Short mmCIF file of C-alpha atoms in Angstrom, two decimals:
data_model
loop_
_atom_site.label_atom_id
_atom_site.label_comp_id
_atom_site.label_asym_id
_atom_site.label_seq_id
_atom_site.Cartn_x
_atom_site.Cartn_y
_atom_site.Cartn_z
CA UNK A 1 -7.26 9.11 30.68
CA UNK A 2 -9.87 7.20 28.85
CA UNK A 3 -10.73 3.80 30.29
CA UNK A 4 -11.84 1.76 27.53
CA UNK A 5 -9.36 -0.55 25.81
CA UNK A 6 -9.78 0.58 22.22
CA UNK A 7 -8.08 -2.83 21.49
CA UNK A 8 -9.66 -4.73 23.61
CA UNK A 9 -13.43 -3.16 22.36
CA UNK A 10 -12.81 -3.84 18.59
CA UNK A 11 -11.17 -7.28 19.07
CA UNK A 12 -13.98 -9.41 19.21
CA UNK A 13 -16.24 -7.62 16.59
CA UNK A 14 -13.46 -7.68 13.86
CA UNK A 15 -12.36 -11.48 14.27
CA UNK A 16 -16.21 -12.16 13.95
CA UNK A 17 -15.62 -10.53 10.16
CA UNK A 18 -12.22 -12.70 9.80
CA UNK A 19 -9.98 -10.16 10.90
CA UNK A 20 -7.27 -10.72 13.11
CA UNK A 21 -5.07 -8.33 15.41
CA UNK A 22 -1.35 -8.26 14.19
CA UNK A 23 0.67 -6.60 17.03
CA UNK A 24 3.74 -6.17 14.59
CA UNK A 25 1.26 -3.34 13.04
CA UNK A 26 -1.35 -3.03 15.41
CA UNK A 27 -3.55 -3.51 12.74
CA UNK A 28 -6.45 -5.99 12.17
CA UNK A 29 -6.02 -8.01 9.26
CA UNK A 30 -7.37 -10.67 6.96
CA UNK A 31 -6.14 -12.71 4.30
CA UNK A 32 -7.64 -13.45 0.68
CA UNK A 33 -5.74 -15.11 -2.45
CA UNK A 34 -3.71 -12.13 -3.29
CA UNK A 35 -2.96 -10.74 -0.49
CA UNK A 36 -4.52 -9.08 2.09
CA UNK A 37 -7.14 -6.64 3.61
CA UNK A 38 -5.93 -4.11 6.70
CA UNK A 39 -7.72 -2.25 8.90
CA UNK A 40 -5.90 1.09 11.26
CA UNK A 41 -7.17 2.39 14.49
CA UNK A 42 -5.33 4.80 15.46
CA UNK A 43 -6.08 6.88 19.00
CA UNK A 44 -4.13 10.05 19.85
CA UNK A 45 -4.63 11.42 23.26
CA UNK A 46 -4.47 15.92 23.80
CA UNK A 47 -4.52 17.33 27.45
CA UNK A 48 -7.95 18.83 25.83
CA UNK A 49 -9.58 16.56 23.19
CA UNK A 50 -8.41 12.88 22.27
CA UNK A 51 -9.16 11.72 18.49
CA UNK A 52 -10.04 8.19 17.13
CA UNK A 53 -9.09 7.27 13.23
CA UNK A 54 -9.54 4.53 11.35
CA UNK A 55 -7.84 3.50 7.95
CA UNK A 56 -8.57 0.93 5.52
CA UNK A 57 -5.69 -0.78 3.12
CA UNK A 58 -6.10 -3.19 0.63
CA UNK A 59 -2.34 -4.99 -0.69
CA UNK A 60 -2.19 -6.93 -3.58
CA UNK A 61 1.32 -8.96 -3.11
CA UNK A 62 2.04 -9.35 -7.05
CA UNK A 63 1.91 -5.88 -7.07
CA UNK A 64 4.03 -4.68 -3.91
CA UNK A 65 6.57 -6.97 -4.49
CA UNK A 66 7.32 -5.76 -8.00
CA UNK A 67 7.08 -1.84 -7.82
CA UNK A 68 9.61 -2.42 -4.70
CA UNK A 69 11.77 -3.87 -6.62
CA UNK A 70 12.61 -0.79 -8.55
CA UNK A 71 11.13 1.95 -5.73
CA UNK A 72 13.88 3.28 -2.95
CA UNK A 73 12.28 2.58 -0.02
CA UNK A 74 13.03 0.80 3.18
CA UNK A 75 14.41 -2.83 2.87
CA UNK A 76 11.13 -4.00 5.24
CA UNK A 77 8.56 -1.70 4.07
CA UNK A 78 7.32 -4.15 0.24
CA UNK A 79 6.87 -6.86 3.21
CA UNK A 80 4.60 -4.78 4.91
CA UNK A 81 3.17 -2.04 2.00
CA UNK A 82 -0.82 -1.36 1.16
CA UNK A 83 -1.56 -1.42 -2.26
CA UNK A 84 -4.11 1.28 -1.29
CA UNK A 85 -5.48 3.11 1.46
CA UNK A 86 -8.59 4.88 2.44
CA UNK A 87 -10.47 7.08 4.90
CA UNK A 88 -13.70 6.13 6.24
CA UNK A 89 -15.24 9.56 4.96
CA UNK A 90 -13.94 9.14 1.24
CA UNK A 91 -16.46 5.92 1.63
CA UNK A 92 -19.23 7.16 3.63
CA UNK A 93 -19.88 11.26 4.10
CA UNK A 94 -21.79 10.03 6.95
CA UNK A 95 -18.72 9.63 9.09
CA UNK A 96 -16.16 11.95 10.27
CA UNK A 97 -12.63 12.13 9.08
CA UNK A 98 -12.27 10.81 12.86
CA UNK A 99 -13.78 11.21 16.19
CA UNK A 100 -13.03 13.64 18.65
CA UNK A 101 -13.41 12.24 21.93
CA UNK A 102 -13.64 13.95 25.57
CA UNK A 103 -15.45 11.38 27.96
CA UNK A 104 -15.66 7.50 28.14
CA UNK A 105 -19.28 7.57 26.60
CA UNK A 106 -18.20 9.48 23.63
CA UNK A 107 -15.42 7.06 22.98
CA UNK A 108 -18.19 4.20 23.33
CA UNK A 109 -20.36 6.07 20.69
CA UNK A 110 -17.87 6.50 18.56
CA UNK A 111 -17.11 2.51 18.27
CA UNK A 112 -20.51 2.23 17.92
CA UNK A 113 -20.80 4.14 15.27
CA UNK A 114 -17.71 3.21 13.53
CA UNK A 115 -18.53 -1.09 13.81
CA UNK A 116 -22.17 0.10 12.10
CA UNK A 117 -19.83 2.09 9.55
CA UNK A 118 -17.81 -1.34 9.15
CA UNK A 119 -20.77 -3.09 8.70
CA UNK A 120 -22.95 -1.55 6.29
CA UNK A 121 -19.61 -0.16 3.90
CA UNK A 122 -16.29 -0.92 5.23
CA UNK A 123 -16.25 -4.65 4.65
CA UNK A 124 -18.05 -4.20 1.39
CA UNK A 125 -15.27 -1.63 0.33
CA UNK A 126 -12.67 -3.45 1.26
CA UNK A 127 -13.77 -6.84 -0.27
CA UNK A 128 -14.79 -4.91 -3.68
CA UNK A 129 -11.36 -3.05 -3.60
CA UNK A 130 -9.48 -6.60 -3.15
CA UNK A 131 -10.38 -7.45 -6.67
CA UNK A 132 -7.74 -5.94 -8.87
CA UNK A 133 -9.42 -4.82 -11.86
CA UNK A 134 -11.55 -2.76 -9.90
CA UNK A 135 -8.58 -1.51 -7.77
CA UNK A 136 -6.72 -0.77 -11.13
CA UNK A 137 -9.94 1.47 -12.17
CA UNK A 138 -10.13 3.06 -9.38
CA UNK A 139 -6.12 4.35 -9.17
CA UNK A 140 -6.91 5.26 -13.04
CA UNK A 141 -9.86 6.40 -12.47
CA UNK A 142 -8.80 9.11 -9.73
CA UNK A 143 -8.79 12.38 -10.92
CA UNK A 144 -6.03 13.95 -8.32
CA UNK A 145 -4.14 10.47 -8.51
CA UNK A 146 -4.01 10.80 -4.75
CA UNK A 147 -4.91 8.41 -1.99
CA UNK A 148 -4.81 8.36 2.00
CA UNK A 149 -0.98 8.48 2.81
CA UNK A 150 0.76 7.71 -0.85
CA UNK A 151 2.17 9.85 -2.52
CA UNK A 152 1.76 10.48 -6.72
CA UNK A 153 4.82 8.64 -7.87
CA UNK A 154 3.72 4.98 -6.05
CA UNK A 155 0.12 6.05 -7.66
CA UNK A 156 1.83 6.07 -10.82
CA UNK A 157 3.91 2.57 -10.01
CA UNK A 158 0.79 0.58 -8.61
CA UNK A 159 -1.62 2.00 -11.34
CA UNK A 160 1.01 0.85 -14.58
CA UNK A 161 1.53 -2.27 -12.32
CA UNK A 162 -1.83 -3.19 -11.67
CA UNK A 163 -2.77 -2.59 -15.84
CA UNK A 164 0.21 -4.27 -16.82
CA UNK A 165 -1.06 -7.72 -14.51
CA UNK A 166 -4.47 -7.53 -14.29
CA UNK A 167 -5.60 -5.37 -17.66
CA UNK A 168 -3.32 -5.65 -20.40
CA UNK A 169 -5.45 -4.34 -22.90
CA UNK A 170 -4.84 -0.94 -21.28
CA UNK A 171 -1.70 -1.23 -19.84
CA UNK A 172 -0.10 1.21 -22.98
CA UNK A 173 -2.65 3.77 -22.66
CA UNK A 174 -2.35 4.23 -18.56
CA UNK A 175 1.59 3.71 -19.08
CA UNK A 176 1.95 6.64 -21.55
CA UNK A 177 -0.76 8.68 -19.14
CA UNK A 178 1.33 8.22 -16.53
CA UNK A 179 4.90 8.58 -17.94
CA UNK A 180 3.73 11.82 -18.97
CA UNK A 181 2.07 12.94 -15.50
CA UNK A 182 5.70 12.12 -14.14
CA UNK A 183 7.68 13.66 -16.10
CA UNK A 184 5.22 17.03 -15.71
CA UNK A 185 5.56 16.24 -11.60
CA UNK A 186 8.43 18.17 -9.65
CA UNK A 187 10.07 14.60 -9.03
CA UNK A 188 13.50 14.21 -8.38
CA UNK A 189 15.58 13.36 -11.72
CA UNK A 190 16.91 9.73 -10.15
CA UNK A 191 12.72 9.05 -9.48
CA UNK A 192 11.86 9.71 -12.90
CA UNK A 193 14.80 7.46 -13.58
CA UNK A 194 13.51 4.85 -11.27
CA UNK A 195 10.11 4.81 -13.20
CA UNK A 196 11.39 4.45 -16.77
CA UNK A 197 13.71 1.70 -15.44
CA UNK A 198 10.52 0.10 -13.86
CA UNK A 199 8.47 0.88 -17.55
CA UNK A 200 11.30 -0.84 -19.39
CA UNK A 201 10.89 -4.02 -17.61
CA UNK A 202 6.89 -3.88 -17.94
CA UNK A 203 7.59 -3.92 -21.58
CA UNK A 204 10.18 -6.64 -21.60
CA UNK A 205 10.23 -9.20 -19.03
CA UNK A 206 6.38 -9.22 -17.15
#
């Protein structure tokens, strides 16, 4: 058993950089105008090896609180949804998809190394990513469509969303790339419903 207090370690260092630990989540997080930014540490202990992730989520609210509206999904979860998440090493080759940890010192390097990783790109990704027009380029941008823990059809919801609010001028091009990516997709037939339903009020009423 590992005696350092992962918790306890990154507490201090993350509410210097305005985040704040929210034990509903266990998450560090910190507000901005549309929403807010999230950051994951997750530590799994083996009888062998222990591992340390990290995960970093950016939610725009205007955007969760719409697709939710026509997504089946929990009753809770469009309180509590990330527009987007990442993995350290999609931002930064330098660092492993996470740590695998033996001792108490390799823990303490691996905080180390993961506050310098915070520091000189985490905070910089996760402020750039809170802007939405570079959020929406990014989810159009994607070539496999596919982010850290989401799976293609809320790609396809957030990306229409997020060109629909944020870049109009678009919003008919990504909408008819998408509807046809769906439709290609081995989606249920009441999910395809769900997204035309959720297309028909882009067009009408937003």
């Amino acid at each position: 058993m590992l005696n350092i207090d992962i918790k306890e370690r990154h507490q201090e260092f993350f509410l210097d950089f305005g985040f704040e630990f929210n034990p509903n989540y266990s998450t560090y997080e910190k507000s901005f105008p549309l929403g807010k930014q999230a950051i994951f540490v997750h530590f799994t202990e083996y009888p062998d090896t222990n591992y340390l992730e990290y995960n970093l989520g950016v939610r725009i609210d205007t955007v969760e609180e719409l697709i939710h509206r026509f997504l089946p999904s929990l009753s809770d979860y469009s309180s509590r949804s990330l527009t987007l998440i990442q993995t350290p090493n999609k931002i930064d080759p330098s660092i492993p998809n996470r740590f695998a940890i033996t001792s108490d010192f390799e823990m303490e390097e691996a905080l180390i190394k993961a506050e310098k990783f915070f520091i000189k790109n985490g905070f910089k990704w996760l402020d750039k990513m809170s802007h939405p027009l570079t959020l929406e380029n990014a989810f159009v941008a994607k070539e496999n469509y596919t982010f850290k823990s989401q799976n293609f059809i809320y790609n396809a919801f957030r990306a229409t969303a997020l060109a629909k609010l944020y870049k109009p001028e678009d919003y008919l091009i990504v909408r008819e790339n998408f509807l046809n990516m769906v439709e290609k997709q081995q989606v249920t037939p009441f999910t395809i419903a769900s997204y035309l339903q959720f297309l028909s009020h882009l067009d009408q009423e937003v």
